[in-house]
């Protein structure tokens, strides 16, 4: 979406801080920024509610912010003076204060007892304001984060969120909380459709072969193969339809472009899901003898010509809490709800995407196949090692630079490289490229491989949905095993492999036939970048319970991948249902506490470890079969972990599958138990695979420490290196014993699993490559202008620069020891940079002068140059442009080109900007 | 030497002057915890005292980041005892030096000497006679002032092992070394070296082997006499130079004023 949700700031504080302040915490804005306790948050319905209650005109606010930002830009061009410095300081302060929402805070629970204390009658205060728990979003609860609201506006906001729903209806507390928290989704409001219809879901019934997993009957799940299992498929689970006219209008509103999007992910009160562009009025005309009357979910007759959008009951979660659609819409209007969009389908799909290890680990890949699979990724990296600035541009920006919009690109070193080729010698640019190459190499080791593939949002068959809406027999246009994808159809691809994360086993992969005919081309004409699934097979079951409320799938026609897939039935886990009640505050609190912690990741990692153990056994052996059973059950336990957040008490994966302590043989054990434990010891998945060391820094540290110590111990004891000892022909008993324990104690599993093989192959390829990162002469004055500065200002900026370096180093150390979430790191970094920008411009408001100081500071020594690019990257780009007559050059595809990269030829072209 | 030989002083400095090891603050924290427990404080009191100490003395202390680590560190079962040890000196006997000299390889001899001293320090620290050295190879070689790759370091230990002077841990991922030529008790008349300043203490052995070693005129540690005028160790030399510059500048200013 071009028009992305605006950003605001909120406080995000750990509960321990409240405990230490005796539940009355007072902190200043500066202190909060310094402690990373202020984070940006995207605009949502909740923020719009708060604005409304506080009489803030949201649009006017953004208008004011833009005005302040323009003023800051203007002041940056003015001479340095006391007045200008004071003015810029005032502007920054004003901007921040306007964007900071004090009514809404997030608290990260360090302990469950803190949660109880914060929600007790006594409660807590923050900066003199008393807050009350609102709810947690599903993603927030996983990270033990809860949203609190200023007590003063709490009731008003909660009433608005509840949208006059029938409070006597029963719900599963965790589910209701998840529905309420939909107001927190980052979204952009759009215009009201002219008429909305809510219909029953489109359910199809058919028989198919599945593997049924039932853990409700015994300690270990029972796996049965059901040849003819009755499947009741909700084909419209999470999606509805939108007329092309409305689709066009909304596309224009959010993208400022004149085309029709394939679909939109929408939100409204208790409403969530995708709407795909489909002309249902045309369908009624052509397929229903121009009978436009349908029955809605409440049993009312509605003329579809009066509606622009059709929602399904699975989208409008609380439809039964309202009398009819008019009642629902009236309540929405009364409470200030509006339809809003969280994402839309892209205009075009990418041609190349990267895999992840979950997609690859279960594939039946031989060594040759792996070599071919990693080849394109390796070639890309090898091509850029030569330090050619043109190839570096292709590496950094991709091969499709033809239609680059230079002005809207981020002001970074890549832009600089396009302006002036001498920038390839800039130590900062060199370091950046070096790090990015290293990152790519390490990513390849964990299965991030380039393929001809794309991610697309999935839809059910809208033709089936229309048949259901108009009371026809449901047939759909797509048959079992078929999908419709305009992208693949255009390329005449007839078969693709489909994957969806999180994945557990091979049964989660589907190979589907890509089809098209005249009817499909006509009825699916607006769905250009979504993938339509058929209504007659278990694809959604296979894709780990995919629904159509915005879920995306990865599809590829890569021959190696297609050849490495075996056709396997989907896994159907026996569903467990939670009890519906009229939830009280205590029920919600209990649901939150039950949901704290992420067990999904833990379960997924255990399954990955099982794949590693699996590589040690032959197909068909008892161990292999047992491991396959455990891996399949993994999907059930993954589902249980998801259900746990929904408040369903479900079983966890048996500990003896992944923890060897559970398999310790006791004297009191019977012969049968002893044998079982011995068997379990053989196949226990207690070690994570070798390639995980490139994902988790602490695992890398532990593994390297172990290997170094073992290498030294080997040398000290036997006088020979570990490699020599492993390859030694006649080993003494002592040496054999050493190796036995070496393998037993090694912290990661080094078996020949597909992923470990990929990792080691990439390691071997790049083992002897040295990336040229040595310093060369670079005249940094090309980044500056001839504007003079005084030493007093220089020294003040220097102080800040030193502080920046210190803080950055602290953060780096923090990141090294903990695997910090990439998104969270970026968010915190953004605030960090903002803080420094503000401080430096308060010292020197003139951007040109400031840039000269900062470039001089950063480039005169070997210290980090990141400060210069963080603070005045835009001015450096301006300076470079001025020094190069506003000309840029970049490579574009050309059959006669002189630059060879990634198997294609390119030439450099010049453009004036 | 990386081992803290006077834990009492570290605690004293921390409590009196708020001194903290900024590179590895957990070292100071660990010793303070031991001290507070030895004073009869309970777990909650220790936790609170440590947090107060960090708040007051560790720049940029952030409770959110330290909370879990401090909770872990104050668990009483983490500590075998709460004694703060002080290693005053290490005694080396004539017999031990003889065993070392018999190696007939100066570099190996130096390593053997360092290992011997380390074993004696660890014996005092752990109140045992096990003669195990639990330090990293790089620290041992750094004290021996031998700069070689880690592979060569391990090979040198192997040579000592072959000579029957040391043994190596049987644990695969452990590089602890047992020194096999430690005299269990040393009579006063058998003492050849008494190490009480552990800075550059390898020079004790070098001096014995005839190298020109002198004591720093300022701190008393041993230094190599690399030139006829050398009087100070590196650190004291630096300090002295600064002092002189300060003095000269002062004199210069005085002269100019006149």
PDB file of C-alpha atoms in Angstrom, chain A residues 596-847:
ATOM      1  CA  UNK A 596       2.027 -16.127  27.706  1.00  0.00           C
ATOM      2  CA  UNK A 597       5.114 -17.647  26.055  1.00  0.00           C
ATOM      3  CA  UNK A 598       5.736 -18.990  22.601  1.00  0.00           C
ATOM      4  CA  UNK A 599       5.374 -22.767  22.446  1.00  0.00           C
ATOM      5  CA  UNK A 600       4.858 -22.826  18.693  1.00  0.00           C
ATOM      6  CA  UNK A 601       8.505 -22.034  18.005  1.00  0.00           C
ATOM      7  CA  UNK A 602       9.630 -24.597  20.566  1.00  0.00           C
ATOM      8  CA  UNK A 603       7.491 -27.325  18.963  1.00  0.00           C
ATOM      9  CA  UNK A 604       8.641 -26.409  15.447  1.00  0.00           C
ATOM     10  CA  UNK A 605      12.299 -26.543  16.520  1.00  0.00           C
ATOM     11  CA  UNK A 606      11.799 -30.000  18.038  1.00  0.00           C
ATOM     12  CA  UNK A 607      10.374 -31.230  14.755  1.00  0.00           C
ATOM     13  CA  UNK A 608      13.353 -29.789  12.852  1.00  0.00           C
ATOM     14  CA  UNK A 609      15.634 -31.700  15.222  1.00  0.00           C
ATOM     15  CA  UNK A 610      13.702 -34.884  14.440  1.00  0.00           C
ATOM     16  CA  UNK A 611      14.431 -34.430  10.740  1.00  0.00           C
ATOM     17  CA  UNK A 612      18.082 -34.349  11.665  1.00  0.00           C
ATOM     18  CA  UNK A 613      17.874 -37.599  13.602  1.00  0.00           C
ATOM     19  CA  UNK A 614      15.860 -39.125  10.759  1.00  0.00           C
ATOM     20  CA  UNK A 615      18.877 -38.763   8.451  1.00  0.00           C
ATOM     21  CA  UNK A 616      20.710 -41.341  10.585  1.00  0.00           C
ATOM     22  CA  UNK A 617      18.274 -44.154   9.709  1.00  0.00           C
ATOM     23  CA  UNK A 618      17.274 -46.014   6.598  1.00  0.00           C
ATOM     24  CA  UNK A 619      13.819 -45.584   5.161  1.00  0.00           C
ATOM     25  CA  UNK A 620      11.636 -48.449   6.324  1.00  0.00           C
ATOM     26  CA  UNK A 621      13.585 -49.129   9.518  1.00  0.00           C
ATOM     27  CA  UNK A 622      11.731 -49.162  12.832  1.00  0.00           C
ATOM     28  CA  UNK A 623      13.504 -46.000  13.949  1.00  0.00           C
ATOM     29  CA  UNK A 624      12.706 -44.203  10.698  1.00  0.00           C
ATOM     30  CA  UNK A 625       9.035 -45.083  10.880  1.00  0.00           C
ATOM     31  CA  UNK A 626       8.762 -44.034  14.523  1.00  0.00           C
ATOM     32  CA  UNK A 627      10.419 -40.717  13.755  1.00  0.00           C
ATOM     33  CA  UNK A 628       8.088 -40.137  10.809  1.00  0.00           C
ATOM     34  CA  UNK A 629       5.176 -40.772  13.155  1.00  0.00           C
ATOM     35  CA  UNK A 630       6.550 -38.282  15.661  1.00  0.00           C
ATOM     36  CA  UNK A 631       7.148 -35.687  12.945  1.00  0.00           C
ATOM     37  CA  UNK A 632       3.569 -36.064  11.713  1.00  0.00           C
ATOM     38  CA  UNK A 633       2.289 -35.744  15.273  1.00  0.00           C
ATOM     39  CA  UNK A 634       4.290 -32.512  15.368  1.00  0.00           C
ATOM     40  CA  UNK A 635       1.541 -30.850  13.371  1.00  0.00           C
ATOM     41  CA  UNK A 636      -0.915 -31.868  16.063  1.00  0.00           C
ATOM     42  CA  UNK A 637       1.282 -30.399  18.792  1.00  0.00           C
ATOM     43  CA  UNK A 638       1.797 -27.254  16.780  1.00  0.00           C
ATOM     44  CA  UNK A 639      -1.985 -26.975  16.546  1.00  0.00           C
ATOM     45  CA  UNK A 640      -2.197 -27.576  20.304  1.00  0.00           C
ATOM     46  CA  UNK A 641       0.247 -24.724  20.915  1.00  0.00           C
ATOM     47  CA  UNK A 642      -1.958 -22.431  18.813  1.00  0.00           C
ATOM     48  CA  UNK A 643      -5.054 -23.729  20.639  1.00  0.00           C
ATOM     49  CA  UNK A 644      -3.385 -22.948  23.962  1.00  0.00           C
ATOM     50  CA  UNK A 645      -3.525 -19.245  23.101  1.00  0.00           C
ATOM     51  CA  UNK A 646      -7.219 -19.716  22.343  1.00  0.00           C
ATOM     52  CA  UNK A 647      -7.716 -21.102  25.834  1.00  0.00           C
ATOM     53  CA  UNK A 648      -7.991 -24.770  24.912  1.00  0.00           C
ATOM     54  CA  UNK A 649      -6.172 -27.059  27.313  1.00  0.00           C
ATOM     55  CA  UNK A 650      -4.250 -29.396  25.044  1.00  0.00           C
ATOM     56  CA  UNK A 651      -1.420 -31.878  25.391  1.00  0.00           C
ATOM     57  CA  UNK A 652       2.210 -30.944  24.906  1.00  0.00           C
ATOM     58  CA  UNK A 653       4.704 -32.993  22.934  1.00  0.00           C
ATOM     59  CA  UNK A 654       5.889 -35.972  25.052  1.00  0.00           C
ATOM     60  CA  UNK A 655       9.138 -35.007  26.752  1.00  0.00           C
ATOM     61  CA  UNK A 656      10.750 -38.370  26.004  1.00  0.00           C
ATOM     62  CA  UNK A 657      10.741 -37.400  22.325  1.00  0.00           C
ATOM     63  CA  UNK A 658      13.134 -34.511  22.811  1.00  0.00           C
ATOM     64  CA  UNK A 659      14.639 -34.754  26.296  1.00  0.00           C
ATOM     65  CA  UNK A 660      16.898 -37.701  27.062  1.00  0.00           C
ATOM     66  CA  UNK A 661      16.559 -37.237  30.799  1.00  0.00           C
ATOM     67  CA  UNK A 662      13.078 -38.695  30.417  1.00  0.00           C
ATOM     68  CA  UNK A 663      14.636 -41.829  28.926  1.00  0.00           C
ATOM     69  CA  UNK A 664      16.952 -42.517  31.837  1.00  0.00           C
ATOM     70  CA  UNK A 665      16.602 -46.141  32.800  1.00  0.00           C
ATOM     71  CA  UNK A 666      15.584 -46.684  36.416  1.00  0.00           C
ATOM     72  CA  UNK A 667      16.154 -49.886  38.334  1.00  0.00           C
ATOM     73  CA  UNK A 668      12.462 -50.191  38.971  1.00  0.00           C
ATOM     74  CA  UNK A 669      11.662 -50.141  35.234  1.00  0.00           C
ATOM     75  CA  UNK A 670      10.156 -53.277  33.744  1.00  0.00           C
ATOM     76  CA  UNK A 671      11.908 -55.017  30.873  1.00  0.00           C
ATOM     77  CA  UNK A 672       9.399 -53.557  28.430  1.00  0.00           C
ATOM     78  CA  UNK A 673       9.904 -50.006  29.725  1.00  0.00           C
ATOM     79  CA  UNK A 674      13.668 -50.463  29.638  1.00  0.00           C
ATOM     80  CA  UNK A 675      13.521 -51.542  25.991  1.00  0.00           C
ATOM     81  CA  UNK A 676      11.272 -48.632  25.113  1.00  0.00           C
ATOM     82  CA  UNK A 677      13.620 -46.206  26.836  1.00  0.00           C
ATOM     83  CA  UNK A 678      16.616 -47.679  25.036  1.00  0.00           C
ATOM     84  CA  UNK A 679      14.773 -47.269  21.759  1.00  0.00           C
ATOM     85  CA  UNK A 680      13.828 -43.694  22.665  1.00  0.00           C
ATOM     86  CA  UNK A 681      17.432 -42.886  23.497  1.00  0.00           C
ATOM     87  CA  UNK A 682      18.389 -43.921  19.964  1.00  0.00           C
ATOM     88  CA  UNK A 683      15.974 -41.538  18.310  1.00  0.00           C
ATOM     89  CA  UNK A 684      15.594 -38.740  20.833  1.00  0.00           C
ATOM     90  CA  UNK A 685      15.698 -35.315  19.173  1.00  0.00           C
ATOM     91  CA  UNK A 686      17.620 -33.586  21.958  1.00  0.00           C
ATOM     92  CA  UNK A 687      20.054 -31.717  19.768  1.00  0.00           C
ATOM     93  CA  UNK A 688      19.268 -28.982  17.365  1.00  0.00           C
ATOM     94  CA  UNK A 689      20.692 -29.286  13.876  1.00  0.00           C
ATOM     95  CA  UNK A 690      24.097 -27.915  12.974  1.00  0.00           C
ATOM     96  CA  UNK A 691      22.733 -25.202  10.676  1.00  0.00           C
ATOM     97  CA  UNK A 692      20.856 -23.646  13.612  1.00  0.00           C
ATOM     98  CA  UNK A 693      24.131 -22.102  14.699  1.00  0.00           C
ATOM     99  CA  UNK A 694      23.632 -19.529  11.953  1.00  0.00           C
ATOM    100  CA  UNK A 695      20.190 -18.628  13.341  1.00  0.00           C
ATOM    101  CA  UNK A 696      20.844 -18.502  17.067  1.00  0.00           C
ATOM    102  CA  UNK A 697      23.982 -16.589  18.147  1.00  0.00           C
ATOM    103  CA  UNK A 698      24.105 -18.368  21.503  1.00  0.00           C
ATOM    104  CA  UNK A 699      24.155 -21.750  19.759  1.00  0.00           C
ATOM    105  CA  UNK A 700      27.010 -20.602  17.536  1.00  0.00           C
ATOM    106  CA  UNK A 701      28.892 -19.500  20.639  1.00  0.00           C
ATOM    107  CA  UNK A 702      28.278 -22.773  22.459  1.00  0.00           C
ATOM    108  CA  UNK A 703      29.168 -24.890  19.457  1.00  0.00           C
ATOM    109  CA  UNK A 704      32.345 -22.985  18.648  1.00  0.00           C
ATOM    110  CA  UNK A 705      33.404 -23.070  22.274  1.00  0.00           C
ATOM    111  CA  UNK A 706      32.903 -26.833  22.396  1.00  0.00           C
ATOM    112  CA  UNK A 707      34.782 -27.422  19.144  1.00  0.00           C
ATOM    113  CA  UNK A 708      37.699 -25.221  20.163  1.00  0.00           C
ATOM    114  CA  UNK A 709      37.977 -26.911  23.521  1.00  0.00           C
ATOM    115  CA  UNK A 710      37.733 -30.378  21.965  1.00  0.00           C
ATOM    116  CA  UNK A 711      40.353 -29.475  19.363  1.00  0.00           C
ATOM    117  CA  UNK A 712      42.713 -28.297  22.080  1.00  0.00           C
ATOM    118  CA  UNK A 713      41.975 -31.280  24.294  1.00  0.00           C
ATOM    119  CA  UNK A 714      42.727 -33.596  21.370  1.00  0.00           C
ATOM    120  CA  UNK A 715      46.010 -31.847  20.620  1.00  0.00           C
ATOM    121  CA  UNK A 716      47.001 -31.784  24.270  1.00  0.00           C
ATOM    122  CA  UNK A 717      46.186 -35.442  24.811  1.00  0.00           C
ATOM    123  CA  UNK A 718      47.216 -37.059  21.549  1.00  0.00           C
ATOM    124  CA  UNK A 719      49.453 -34.486  19.918  1.00  0.00           C
ATOM    125  CA  UNK A 720      47.380 -34.702  16.781  1.00  0.00           C
ATOM    126  CA  UNK A 721      44.649 -32.492  15.398  1.00  0.00           C
ATOM    127  CA  UNK A 722      40.998 -33.492  15.661  1.00  0.00           C
ATOM    128  CA  UNK A 723      40.654 -33.856  11.884  1.00  0.00           C
ATOM    129  CA  UNK A 724      43.728 -36.062  11.754  1.00  0.00           C
ATOM    130  CA  UNK A 725      42.392 -38.178  14.575  1.00  0.00           C
ATOM    131  CA  UNK A 726      39.008 -38.621  12.874  1.00  0.00           C
ATOM    132  CA  UNK A 727      40.733 -39.785   9.677  1.00  0.00           C
ATOM    133  CA  UNK A 728      43.353 -41.915  11.450  1.00  0.00           C
ATOM    134  CA  UNK A 729      43.294 -45.542  10.389  1.00  0.00           C
ATOM    135  CA  UNK A 730      44.429 -47.407  13.516  1.00  0.00           C
ATOM    136  CA  UNK A 731      42.949 -45.686  16.499  1.00  0.00           C
ATOM    137  CA  UNK A 732      43.943 -46.634  20.018  1.00  0.00           C
ATOM    138  CA  UNK A 733      41.263 -47.431  22.547  1.00  0.00           C
ATOM    139  CA  UNK A 734      41.835 -44.081  24.206  1.00  0.00           C
ATOM    140  CA  UNK A 735      41.432 -42.290  20.884  1.00  0.00           C
ATOM    141  CA  UNK A 736      38.286 -44.223  20.037  1.00  0.00           C
ATOM    142  CA  UNK A 737      36.900 -43.350  23.414  1.00  0.00           C
ATOM    143  CA  UNK A 738      37.719 -39.673  22.873  1.00  0.00           C
ATOM    144  CA  UNK A 739      35.851 -39.627  19.554  1.00  0.00           C
ATOM    145  CA  UNK A 740      32.892 -41.525  21.007  1.00  0.00           C
ATOM    146  CA  UNK A 741      32.445 -38.838  23.657  1.00  0.00           C
ATOM    147  CA  UNK A 742      33.219 -36.065  21.217  1.00  0.00           C
ATOM    148  CA  UNK A 743      30.226 -37.020  19.088  1.00  0.00           C
ATOM    149  CA  UNK A 744      28.055 -37.762  22.091  1.00  0.00           C
ATOM    150  CA  UNK A 745      28.647 -34.397  23.705  1.00  0.00           C
ATOM    151  CA  UNK A 746      28.679 -32.229  20.599  1.00  0.00           C
ATOM    152  CA  UNK A 747      25.998 -29.547  21.251  1.00  0.00           C
ATOM    153  CA  UNK A 748      24.458 -29.615  17.758  1.00  0.00           C
ATOM    154  CA  UNK A 749      23.494 -32.546  15.597  1.00  0.00           C
ATOM    155  CA  UNK A 750      25.883 -32.959  12.664  1.00  0.00           C
ATOM    156  CA  UNK A 751      23.947 -35.665  10.825  1.00  0.00           C
ATOM    157  CA  UNK A 752      23.578 -35.736   7.036  1.00  0.00           C
ATOM    158  CA  UNK A 753      20.119 -34.186   6.938  1.00  0.00           C
ATOM    159  CA  UNK A 754      19.122 -32.151   3.890  1.00  0.00           C
ATOM    160  CA  UNK A 755      19.537 -28.851   5.710  1.00  0.00           C
ATOM    161  CA  UNK A 756      22.886 -29.753   7.278  1.00  0.00           C
ATOM    162  CA  UNK A 757      24.078 -30.823   3.832  1.00  0.00           C
ATOM    163  CA  UNK A 758      23.024 -27.495   2.309  1.00  0.00           C
ATOM    164  CA  UNK A 759      24.722 -25.651   5.144  1.00  0.00           C
ATOM    165  CA  UNK A 760      27.979 -27.567   4.825  1.00  0.00           C
ATOM    166  CA  UNK A 761      28.037 -27.268   1.045  1.00  0.00           C
ATOM    167  CA  UNK A 762      27.704 -23.482   1.263  1.00  0.00           C
ATOM    168  CA  UNK A 763      30.317 -23.411   4.031  1.00  0.00           C
ATOM    169  CA  UNK A 764      32.750 -25.372   1.872  1.00  0.00           C
ATOM    170  CA  UNK A 765      32.231 -23.136  -1.157  1.00  0.00           C
ATOM    171  CA  UNK A 766      32.978 -19.930   0.712  1.00  0.00           C
ATOM    172  CA  UNK A 767      35.594 -21.328   3.063  1.00  0.00           C
ATOM    173  CA  UNK A 768      38.511 -20.133   0.987  1.00  0.00           C
ATOM    174  CA  UNK A 769      36.990 -16.970  -0.403  1.00  0.00           C
ATOM    175  CA  UNK A 770      38.341 -13.789   1.016  1.00  0.00           C
ATOM    176  CA  UNK A 771      36.181 -10.761   0.564  1.00  0.00           C
ATOM    177  CA  UNK A 772      38.238  -7.717  -0.314  1.00  0.00           C
ATOM    178  CA  UNK A 773      37.496  -5.350   2.516  1.00  0.00           C
ATOM    179  CA  UNK A 774      40.849  -3.615   2.768  1.00  0.00           C
ATOM    180  CA  UNK A 775      40.919   0.152   2.985  1.00  0.00           C
ATOM    181  CA  UNK A 776      41.700   2.090  -0.167  1.00  0.00           C
ATOM    182  CA  UNK A 777      42.191   5.801  -0.652  1.00  0.00           C
ATOM    183  CA  UNK A 778      38.948   7.663  -0.486  1.00  0.00           C
ATOM    184  CA  UNK A 779      38.536  11.389  -0.759  1.00  0.00           C
ATOM    185  CA  UNK A 780      35.700  12.018   1.648  1.00  0.00           C
ATOM    186  CA  UNK A 781      35.443  15.679   0.692  1.00  0.00           C
ATOM    187  CA  UNK A 782      33.184  14.580  -2.187  1.00  0.00           C
ATOM    188  CA  UNK A 783      30.494  14.154   0.472  1.00  0.00           C
ATOM    189  CA  UNK A 784      30.908  17.735   1.709  1.00  0.00           C
ATOM    190  CA  UNK A 785      30.476  21.324   0.569  1.00  0.00           C
ATOM    191  CA  UNK A 786      32.835  24.248   1.189  1.00  0.00           C
ATOM    192  CA  UNK A 787      30.758  25.727   4.019  1.00  0.00           C
ATOM    193  CA  UNK A 788      32.929  26.545   7.041  1.00  0.00           C
ATOM    194  CA  UNK A 789      32.215  25.590  10.640  1.00  0.00           C
ATOM    195  CA  UNK A 790      33.493  26.648  14.038  1.00  0.00           C
ATOM    196  CA  UNK A 791      35.364  24.417  16.476  1.00  0.00           C
ATOM    197  CA  UNK A 792      32.924  25.013  19.325  1.00  0.00           C
ATOM    198  CA  UNK A 793      30.085  23.428  17.373  1.00  0.00           C
ATOM    199  CA  UNK A 794      32.459  20.746  16.136  1.00  0.00           C
ATOM    200  CA  UNK A 795      33.375  19.758  19.680  1.00  0.00           C
ATOM    201  CA  UNK A 796      29.756  19.691  20.805  1.00  0.00           C
ATOM    202  CA  UNK A 797      28.865  17.387  17.914  1.00  0.00           C
ATOM    203  CA  UNK A 798      31.925  15.281  18.701  1.00  0.00           C
ATOM    204  CA  UNK A 799      30.611  14.684  22.214  1.00  0.00           C
ATOM    205  CA  UNK A 800      27.328  13.449  20.787  1.00  0.00           C
ATOM    206  CA  UNK A 801      29.167  11.313  18.268  1.00  0.00           C
ATOM    207  CA  UNK A 802      31.119   9.618  21.048  1.00  0.00           C
ATOM    208  CA  UNK A 803      27.900   8.986  22.937  1.00  0.00           C
ATOM    209  CA  UNK A 804      26.347   7.534  19.787  1.00  0.00           C
ATOM    210  CA  UNK A 805      29.323   5.200  19.290  1.00  0.00           C
ATOM    211  CA  UNK A 806      29.140   4.030  22.898  1.00  0.00           C
ATOM    212  CA  UNK A 807      25.413   3.386  22.768  1.00  0.00           C
ATOM    213  CA  UNK A 808      25.671   1.614  19.423  1.00  0.00           C
ATOM    214  CA  UNK A 809      28.360  -0.641  20.818  1.00  0.00           C
ATOM    215  CA  UNK A 810      26.172  -1.483  23.809  1.00  0.00           C
ATOM    216  CA  UNK A 811      23.325  -2.350  21.483  1.00  0.00           C
ATOM    217  CA  UNK A 812      25.579  -4.509  19.321  1.00  0.00           C
ATOM    218  CA  UNK A 813      26.725  -6.457  22.348  1.00  0.00           C
ATOM    219  CA  UNK A 814      23.114  -6.919  23.359  1.00  0.00           C
ATOM    220  CA  UNK A 815      22.263  -8.238  19.899  1.00  0.00           C
ATOM    221  CA  UNK A 816      25.265 -10.567  19.906  1.00  0.00           C
ATOM    222  CA  UNK A 817      24.201 -12.303  23.079  1.00  0.00           C
ATOM    223  CA  UNK A 818      20.460 -12.338  22.398  1.00  0.00           C
ATOM    224  CA  UNK A 819      18.585 -13.097  19.247  1.00  0.00           C
ATOM    225  CA  UNK A 820      16.682  -9.834  19.015  1.00  0.00           C
ATOM    226  CA  UNK A 821      13.627  -9.815  16.789  1.00  0.00           C
ATOM    227  CA  UNK A 822      14.571  -8.070  13.527  1.00  0.00           C
ATOM    228  CA  UNK A 823      11.411  -5.984  13.406  1.00  0.00           C
ATOM    229  CA  UNK A 824      11.722  -4.873  17.017  1.00  0.00           C
ATOM    230  CA  UNK A 825      15.374  -4.013  16.488  1.00  0.00           C
ATOM    231  CA  UNK A 826      14.498  -1.833  13.525  1.00  0.00           C
ATOM    232  CA  UNK A 827      11.727  -0.089  15.464  1.00  0.00           C
ATOM    233  CA  UNK A 828      14.046   0.674  18.376  1.00  0.00           C
ATOM    234  CA  UNK A 829      16.797   1.828  16.057  1.00  0.00           C
ATOM    235  CA  UNK A 830      14.412   4.227  14.372  1.00  0.00           C
ATOM    236  CA  UNK A 831      13.633   5.902  17.711  1.00  0.00           C
ATOM    237  CA  UNK A 832      17.337   5.899  18.597  1.00  0.00           C
ATOM    238  CA  UNK A 833      18.276   7.720  15.372  1.00  0.00           C
ATOM    239  CA  UNK A 834      15.410  10.188  15.757  1.00  0.00           C
ATOM    240  CA  UNK A 835      16.677  11.034  19.217  1.00  0.00           C
ATOM    241  CA  UNK A 836      20.186  11.792  17.951  1.00  0.00           C
ATOM    242  CA  UNK A 837      18.943  13.712  14.927  1.00  0.00           C
ATOM    243  CA  UNK A 838      17.008  15.962  17.235  1.00  0.00           C
ATOM    244  CA  UNK A 839      20.014  16.504  19.479  1.00  0.00           C
ATOM    245  CA  UNK A 840      22.471  17.374  16.695  1.00  0.00           C
ATOM    246  CA  UNK A 841      20.124  19.798  14.963  1.00  0.00           C
ATOM    247  CA  UNK A 842      19.580  21.493  18.286  1.00  0.00           C
ATOM    248  CA  UNK A 843      23.330  22.187  18.322  1.00  0.00           C
ATOM    249  CA  UNK A 844      23.611  23.183  14.666  1.00  0.00           C
ATOM    250  CA  UNK A 845      20.419  23.839  12.758  1.00  0.00           C
ATOM    251  CA  UNK A 846      22.129  24.294   9.382  1.00  0.00           C
ATOM    252  CA  UNK A 847      22.197  20.939   7.595  1.00  0.00           C
TER     253      UNK A 847
END
